[in-house]
Tab-separated table of C-alpha atoms and ligand atoms in Angstrom:
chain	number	residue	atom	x	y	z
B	1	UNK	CA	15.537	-180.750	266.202
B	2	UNK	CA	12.114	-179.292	266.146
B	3	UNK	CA	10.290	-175.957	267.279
B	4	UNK	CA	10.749	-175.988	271.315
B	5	UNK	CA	7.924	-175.199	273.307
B	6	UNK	CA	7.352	-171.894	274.503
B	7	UNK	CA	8.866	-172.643	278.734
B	8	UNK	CA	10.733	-175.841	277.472
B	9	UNK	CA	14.140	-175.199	278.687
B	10	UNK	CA	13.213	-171.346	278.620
B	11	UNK	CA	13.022	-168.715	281.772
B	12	UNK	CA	10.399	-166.159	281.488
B	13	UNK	CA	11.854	-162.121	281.041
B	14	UNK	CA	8.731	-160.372	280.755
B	15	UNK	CA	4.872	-160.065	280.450
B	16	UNK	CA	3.647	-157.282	278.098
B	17	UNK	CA	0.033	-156.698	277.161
B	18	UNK	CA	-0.411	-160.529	278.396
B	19	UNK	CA	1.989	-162.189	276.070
B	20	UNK	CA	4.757	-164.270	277.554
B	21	UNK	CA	8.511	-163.395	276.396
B	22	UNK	CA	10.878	-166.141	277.216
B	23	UNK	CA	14.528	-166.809	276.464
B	24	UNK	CA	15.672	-170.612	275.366
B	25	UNK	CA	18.655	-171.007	277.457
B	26	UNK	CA	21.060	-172.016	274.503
B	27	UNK	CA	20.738	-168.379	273.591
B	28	UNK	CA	23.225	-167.633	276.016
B	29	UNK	CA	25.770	-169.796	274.478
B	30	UNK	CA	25.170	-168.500	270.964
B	31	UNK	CA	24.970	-165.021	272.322
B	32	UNK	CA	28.966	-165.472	273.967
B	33	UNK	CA	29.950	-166.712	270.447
B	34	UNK	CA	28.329	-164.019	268.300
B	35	UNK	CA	29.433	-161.359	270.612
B	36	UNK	CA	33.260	-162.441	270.273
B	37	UNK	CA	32.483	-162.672	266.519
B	38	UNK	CA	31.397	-158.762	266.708
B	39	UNK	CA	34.084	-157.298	268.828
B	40	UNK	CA	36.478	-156.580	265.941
B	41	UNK	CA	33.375	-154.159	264.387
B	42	UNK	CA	34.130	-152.074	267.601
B	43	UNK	CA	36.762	-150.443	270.156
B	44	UNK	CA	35.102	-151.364	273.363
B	45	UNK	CA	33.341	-154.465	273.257
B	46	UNK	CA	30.144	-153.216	275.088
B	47	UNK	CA	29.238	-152.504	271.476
B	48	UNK	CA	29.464	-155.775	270.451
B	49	UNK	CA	26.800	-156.730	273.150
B	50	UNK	CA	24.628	-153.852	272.615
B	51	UNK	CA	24.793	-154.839	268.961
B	52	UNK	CA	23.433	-158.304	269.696
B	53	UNK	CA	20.823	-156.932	272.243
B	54	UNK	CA	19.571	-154.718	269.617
B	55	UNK	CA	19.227	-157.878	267.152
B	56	UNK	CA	17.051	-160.027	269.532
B	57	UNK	CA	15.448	-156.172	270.160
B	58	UNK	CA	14.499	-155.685	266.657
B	59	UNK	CA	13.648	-159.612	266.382
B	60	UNK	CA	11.121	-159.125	269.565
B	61	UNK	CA	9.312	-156.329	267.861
B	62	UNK	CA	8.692	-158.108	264.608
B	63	UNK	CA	7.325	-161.341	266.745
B	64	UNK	CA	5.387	-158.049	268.893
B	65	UNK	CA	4.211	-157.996	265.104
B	66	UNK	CA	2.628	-161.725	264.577
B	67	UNK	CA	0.927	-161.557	268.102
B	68	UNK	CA	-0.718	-158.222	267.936
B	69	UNK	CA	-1.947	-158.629	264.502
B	70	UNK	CA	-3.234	-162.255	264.915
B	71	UNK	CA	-5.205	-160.895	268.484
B	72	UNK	CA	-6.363	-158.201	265.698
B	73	UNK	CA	-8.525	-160.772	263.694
B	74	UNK	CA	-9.923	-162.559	266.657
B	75	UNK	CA	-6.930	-164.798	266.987
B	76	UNK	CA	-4.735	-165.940	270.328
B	77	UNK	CA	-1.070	-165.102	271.009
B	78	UNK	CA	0.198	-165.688	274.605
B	79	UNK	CA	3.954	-166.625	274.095
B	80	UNK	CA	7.170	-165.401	272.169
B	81	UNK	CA	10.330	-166.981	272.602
B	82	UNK	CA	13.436	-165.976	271.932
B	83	UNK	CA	16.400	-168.858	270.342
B	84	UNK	CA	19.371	-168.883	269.080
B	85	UNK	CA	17.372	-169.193	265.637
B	86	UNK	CA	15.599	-166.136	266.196
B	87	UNK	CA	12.278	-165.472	267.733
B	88	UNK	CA	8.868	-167.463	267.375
B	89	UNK	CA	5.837	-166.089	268.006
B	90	UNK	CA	2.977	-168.445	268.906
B	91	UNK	CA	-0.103	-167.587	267.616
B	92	UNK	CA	-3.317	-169.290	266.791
B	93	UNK	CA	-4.977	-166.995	263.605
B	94	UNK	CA	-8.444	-167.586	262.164
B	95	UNK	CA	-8.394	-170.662	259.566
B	96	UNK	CA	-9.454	-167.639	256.981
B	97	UNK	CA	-7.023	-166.825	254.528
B	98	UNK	CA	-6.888	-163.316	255.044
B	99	UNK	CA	-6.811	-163.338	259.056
B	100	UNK	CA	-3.365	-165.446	257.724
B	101	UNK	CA	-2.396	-163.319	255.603
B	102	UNK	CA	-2.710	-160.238	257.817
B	103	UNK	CA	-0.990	-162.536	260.827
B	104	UNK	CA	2.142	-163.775	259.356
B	105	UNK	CA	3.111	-159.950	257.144
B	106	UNK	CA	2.778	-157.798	259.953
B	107	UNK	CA	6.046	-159.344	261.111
B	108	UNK	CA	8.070	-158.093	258.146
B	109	UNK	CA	6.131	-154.737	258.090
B	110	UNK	CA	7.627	-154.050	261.522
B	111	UNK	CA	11.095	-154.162	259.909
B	112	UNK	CA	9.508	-152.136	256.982
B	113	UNK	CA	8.562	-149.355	259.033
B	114	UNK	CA	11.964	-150.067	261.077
B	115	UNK	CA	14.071	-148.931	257.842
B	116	UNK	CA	12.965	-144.752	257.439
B	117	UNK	CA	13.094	-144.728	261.810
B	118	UNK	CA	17.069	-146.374	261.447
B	119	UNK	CA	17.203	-144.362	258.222
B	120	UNK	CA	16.802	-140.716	259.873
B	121	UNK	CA	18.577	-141.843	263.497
B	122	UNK	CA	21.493	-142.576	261.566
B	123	UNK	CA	21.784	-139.061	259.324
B	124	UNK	CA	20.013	-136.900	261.673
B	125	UNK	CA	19.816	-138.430	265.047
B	126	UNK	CA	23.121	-138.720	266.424
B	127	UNK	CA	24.392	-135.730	268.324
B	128	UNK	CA	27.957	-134.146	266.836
B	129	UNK	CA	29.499	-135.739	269.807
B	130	UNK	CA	29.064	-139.222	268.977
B	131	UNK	CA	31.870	-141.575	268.218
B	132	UNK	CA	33.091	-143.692	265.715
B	133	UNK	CA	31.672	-146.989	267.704
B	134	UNK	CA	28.236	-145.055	267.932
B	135	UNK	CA	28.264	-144.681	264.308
B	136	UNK	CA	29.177	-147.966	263.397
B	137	UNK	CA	26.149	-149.545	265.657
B	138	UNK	CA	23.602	-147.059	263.929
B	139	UNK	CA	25.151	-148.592	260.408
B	140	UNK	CA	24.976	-152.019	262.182
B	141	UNK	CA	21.265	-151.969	263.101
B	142	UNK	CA	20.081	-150.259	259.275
B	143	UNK	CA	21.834	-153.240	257.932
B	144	UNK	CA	20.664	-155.667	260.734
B	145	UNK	CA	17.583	-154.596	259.998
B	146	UNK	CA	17.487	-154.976	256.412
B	147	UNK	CA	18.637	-158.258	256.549
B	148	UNK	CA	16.010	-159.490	258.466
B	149	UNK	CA	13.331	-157.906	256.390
B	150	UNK	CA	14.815	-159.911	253.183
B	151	UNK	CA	15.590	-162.979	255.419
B	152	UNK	CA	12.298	-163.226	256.801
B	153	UNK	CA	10.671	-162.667	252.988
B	154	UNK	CA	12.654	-165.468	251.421
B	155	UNK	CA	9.702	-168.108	250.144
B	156	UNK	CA	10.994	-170.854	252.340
B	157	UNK	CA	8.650	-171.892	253.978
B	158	UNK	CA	8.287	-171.955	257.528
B	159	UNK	CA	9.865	-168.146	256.623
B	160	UNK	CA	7.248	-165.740	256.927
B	161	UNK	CA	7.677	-165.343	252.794
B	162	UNK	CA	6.833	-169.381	252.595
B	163	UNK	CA	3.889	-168.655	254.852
B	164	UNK	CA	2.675	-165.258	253.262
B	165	UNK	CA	2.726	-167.648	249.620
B	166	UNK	CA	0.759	-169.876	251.480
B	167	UNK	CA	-1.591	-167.492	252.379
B	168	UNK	CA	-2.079	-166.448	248.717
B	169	UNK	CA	-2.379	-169.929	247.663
B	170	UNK	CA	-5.218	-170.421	250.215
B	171	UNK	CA	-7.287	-167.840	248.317
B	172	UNK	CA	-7.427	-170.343	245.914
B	173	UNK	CA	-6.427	-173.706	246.379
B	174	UNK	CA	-8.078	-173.964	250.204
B	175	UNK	CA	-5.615	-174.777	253.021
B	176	UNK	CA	-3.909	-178.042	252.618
B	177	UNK	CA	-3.413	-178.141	248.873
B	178	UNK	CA	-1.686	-174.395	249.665
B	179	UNK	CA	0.563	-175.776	252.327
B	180	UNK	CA	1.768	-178.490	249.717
B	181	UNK	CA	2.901	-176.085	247.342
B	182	UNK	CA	4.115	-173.407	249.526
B	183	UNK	CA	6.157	-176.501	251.810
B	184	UNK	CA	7.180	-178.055	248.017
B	185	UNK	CA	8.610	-174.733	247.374
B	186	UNK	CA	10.753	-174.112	250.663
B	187	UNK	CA	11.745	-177.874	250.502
B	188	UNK	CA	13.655	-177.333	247.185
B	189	UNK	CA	14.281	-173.534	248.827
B	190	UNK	CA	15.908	-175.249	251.981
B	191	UNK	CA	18.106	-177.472	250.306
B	192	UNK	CA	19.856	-174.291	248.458
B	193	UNK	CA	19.735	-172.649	251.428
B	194	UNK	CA	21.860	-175.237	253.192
B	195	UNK	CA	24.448	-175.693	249.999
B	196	UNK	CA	24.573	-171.896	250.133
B	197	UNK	CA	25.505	-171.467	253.383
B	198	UNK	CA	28.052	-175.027	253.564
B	199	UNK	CA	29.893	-173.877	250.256
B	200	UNK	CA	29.033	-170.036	250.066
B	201	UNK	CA	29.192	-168.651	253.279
B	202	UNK	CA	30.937	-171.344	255.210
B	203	UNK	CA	28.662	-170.549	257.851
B	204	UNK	CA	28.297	-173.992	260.298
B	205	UNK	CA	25.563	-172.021	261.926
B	206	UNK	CA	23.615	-170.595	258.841
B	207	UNK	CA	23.635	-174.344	257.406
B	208	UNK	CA	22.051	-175.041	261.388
B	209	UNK	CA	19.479	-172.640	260.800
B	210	UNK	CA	18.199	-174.059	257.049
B	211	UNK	CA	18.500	-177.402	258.179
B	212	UNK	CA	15.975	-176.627	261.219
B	213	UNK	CA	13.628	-174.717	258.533
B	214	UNK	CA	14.143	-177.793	256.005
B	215	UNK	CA	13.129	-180.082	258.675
B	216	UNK	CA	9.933	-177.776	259.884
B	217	UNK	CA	9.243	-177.380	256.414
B	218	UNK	CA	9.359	-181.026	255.863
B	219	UNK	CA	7.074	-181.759	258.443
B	220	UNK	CA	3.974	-179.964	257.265
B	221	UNK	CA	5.268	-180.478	253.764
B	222	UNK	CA	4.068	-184.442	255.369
B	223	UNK	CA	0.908	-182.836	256.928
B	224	UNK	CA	-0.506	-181.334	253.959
B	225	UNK	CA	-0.168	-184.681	252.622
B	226	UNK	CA	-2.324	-186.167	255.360
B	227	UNK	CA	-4.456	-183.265	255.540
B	228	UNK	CA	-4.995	-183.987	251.541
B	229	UNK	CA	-5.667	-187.645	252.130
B	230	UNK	CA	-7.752	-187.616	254.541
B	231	UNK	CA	-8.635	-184.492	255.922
B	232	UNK	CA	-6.675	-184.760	259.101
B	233	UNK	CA	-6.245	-182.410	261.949
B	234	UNK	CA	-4.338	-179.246	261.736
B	235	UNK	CA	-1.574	-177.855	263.649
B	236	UNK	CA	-1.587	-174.489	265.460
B	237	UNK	CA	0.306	-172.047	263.202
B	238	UNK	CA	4.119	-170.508	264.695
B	239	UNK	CA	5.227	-167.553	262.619
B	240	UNK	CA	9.287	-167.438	263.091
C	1	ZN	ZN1	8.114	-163.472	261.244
């Protein structure tokens, strides 16, 4: 199981500013199974799917994020796709650290400037009228939202956090000697990731998840190796 490619198995939903949003079609299946999961949070179960909308909603914006601020420092971003796992943004940064740097955190400062917008809707947004289900998907999205930010900050490389250490490292330690200890980092960060959510969480599809970043992670964990040998080539950067 490895990153798909942006229209593998994907149909297109929209253009915007000349990037390329697509949806994986597994999504579908994962979205039918988290929306029954959700419908007990709520009395109709529109909810439930407006809750899920609003994840991939909020996950869009932060990959919005990755492309806009790699096309900032001279870099290319022409697709997003949305997965089951959450969205990846394609983008192809400047080899400089900082151009990095800049690329991969602007995802997780779209949540950060998510949390005071969610913050104030939730306390003084919502007309008297609004119900209890209204309420609750308010709650639901702060939360959501939150998550994500942590989630995405978690140095586990491919994680934006593994890639934003990376970045640091680069300063440095120059590229491939950063991606060892950045990928050396999430591998050991992967593995508790999976044990955490097999004997924690019990989550089937959480241990998915950190066995798809373990195996990413793995990968250019075996790159930077190469790249250290023998100076080999170098793969175009996703930011997830
Ligand atoms: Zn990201």
């Amino acid at each position: 199981m490895t990153t798909p490619h942006p229209q593998q198995g994907a149909f297109p939903l929209f253009r915007f500013k000349g990037i390329q949003v697509s949806l994986h079609w597994s999504w579908l299946l994962v979205a039918l199974w988290q929306i029954q999961r959700n419908r007990e949070t709520y009395d109709l179960v529109a909810f439930a799917v407006f809750e899920y909308l609003a994840l991939f909603a909020m996950v869009l914006l932060h990959e919005f994020g990755h492309a806009f601020a790699s096309r900032s420092v001279g870099g290319r971003a022409e697709n997003i796709l949305l997965w089951p796992f959450g969205g990846i943004a394609y983008i192809n940064a400047p080899r400089r650290p900082g151009a990095f740097l800049w690329s991969i955190a602007a995802g997780p400062l779209v949540n950060v400037a998510l949390v005071p917008v969610l913050w104030l809707l939730l306390h003084y947004g919502l007309p008297e009228s609004a119900g209890p289900d209204t309420v609750t998907f308010v709650y639901v999205l702060f939360q959501i939202n939150l998550v994500l930010l942590i989630f995405n900050l978690l140095p586990i490389y491919p994680m934006d956090g593994g890639q934003i250490l990376q970045a640091l490292l680069w300063y440095r330690l120059g590229y491939p000697k950063a991606l060892l200890i950045a990928t050396g980092i999430g591998l050991v960060g992967g593995v508790a990731l999976i044990a955490l959510a097999l004997i924690y969480l019990e989550s089937v599809y959480s241990a998915l998840l950190a066995g798809f970043l373990l195996l990413n992670c793995w990968k250019a964990f075996q790159a930077s190796r190469a790249m250290l040998a023998e100076a080999g080539p170098v793969d175009p950067l996703q930011a997830p």
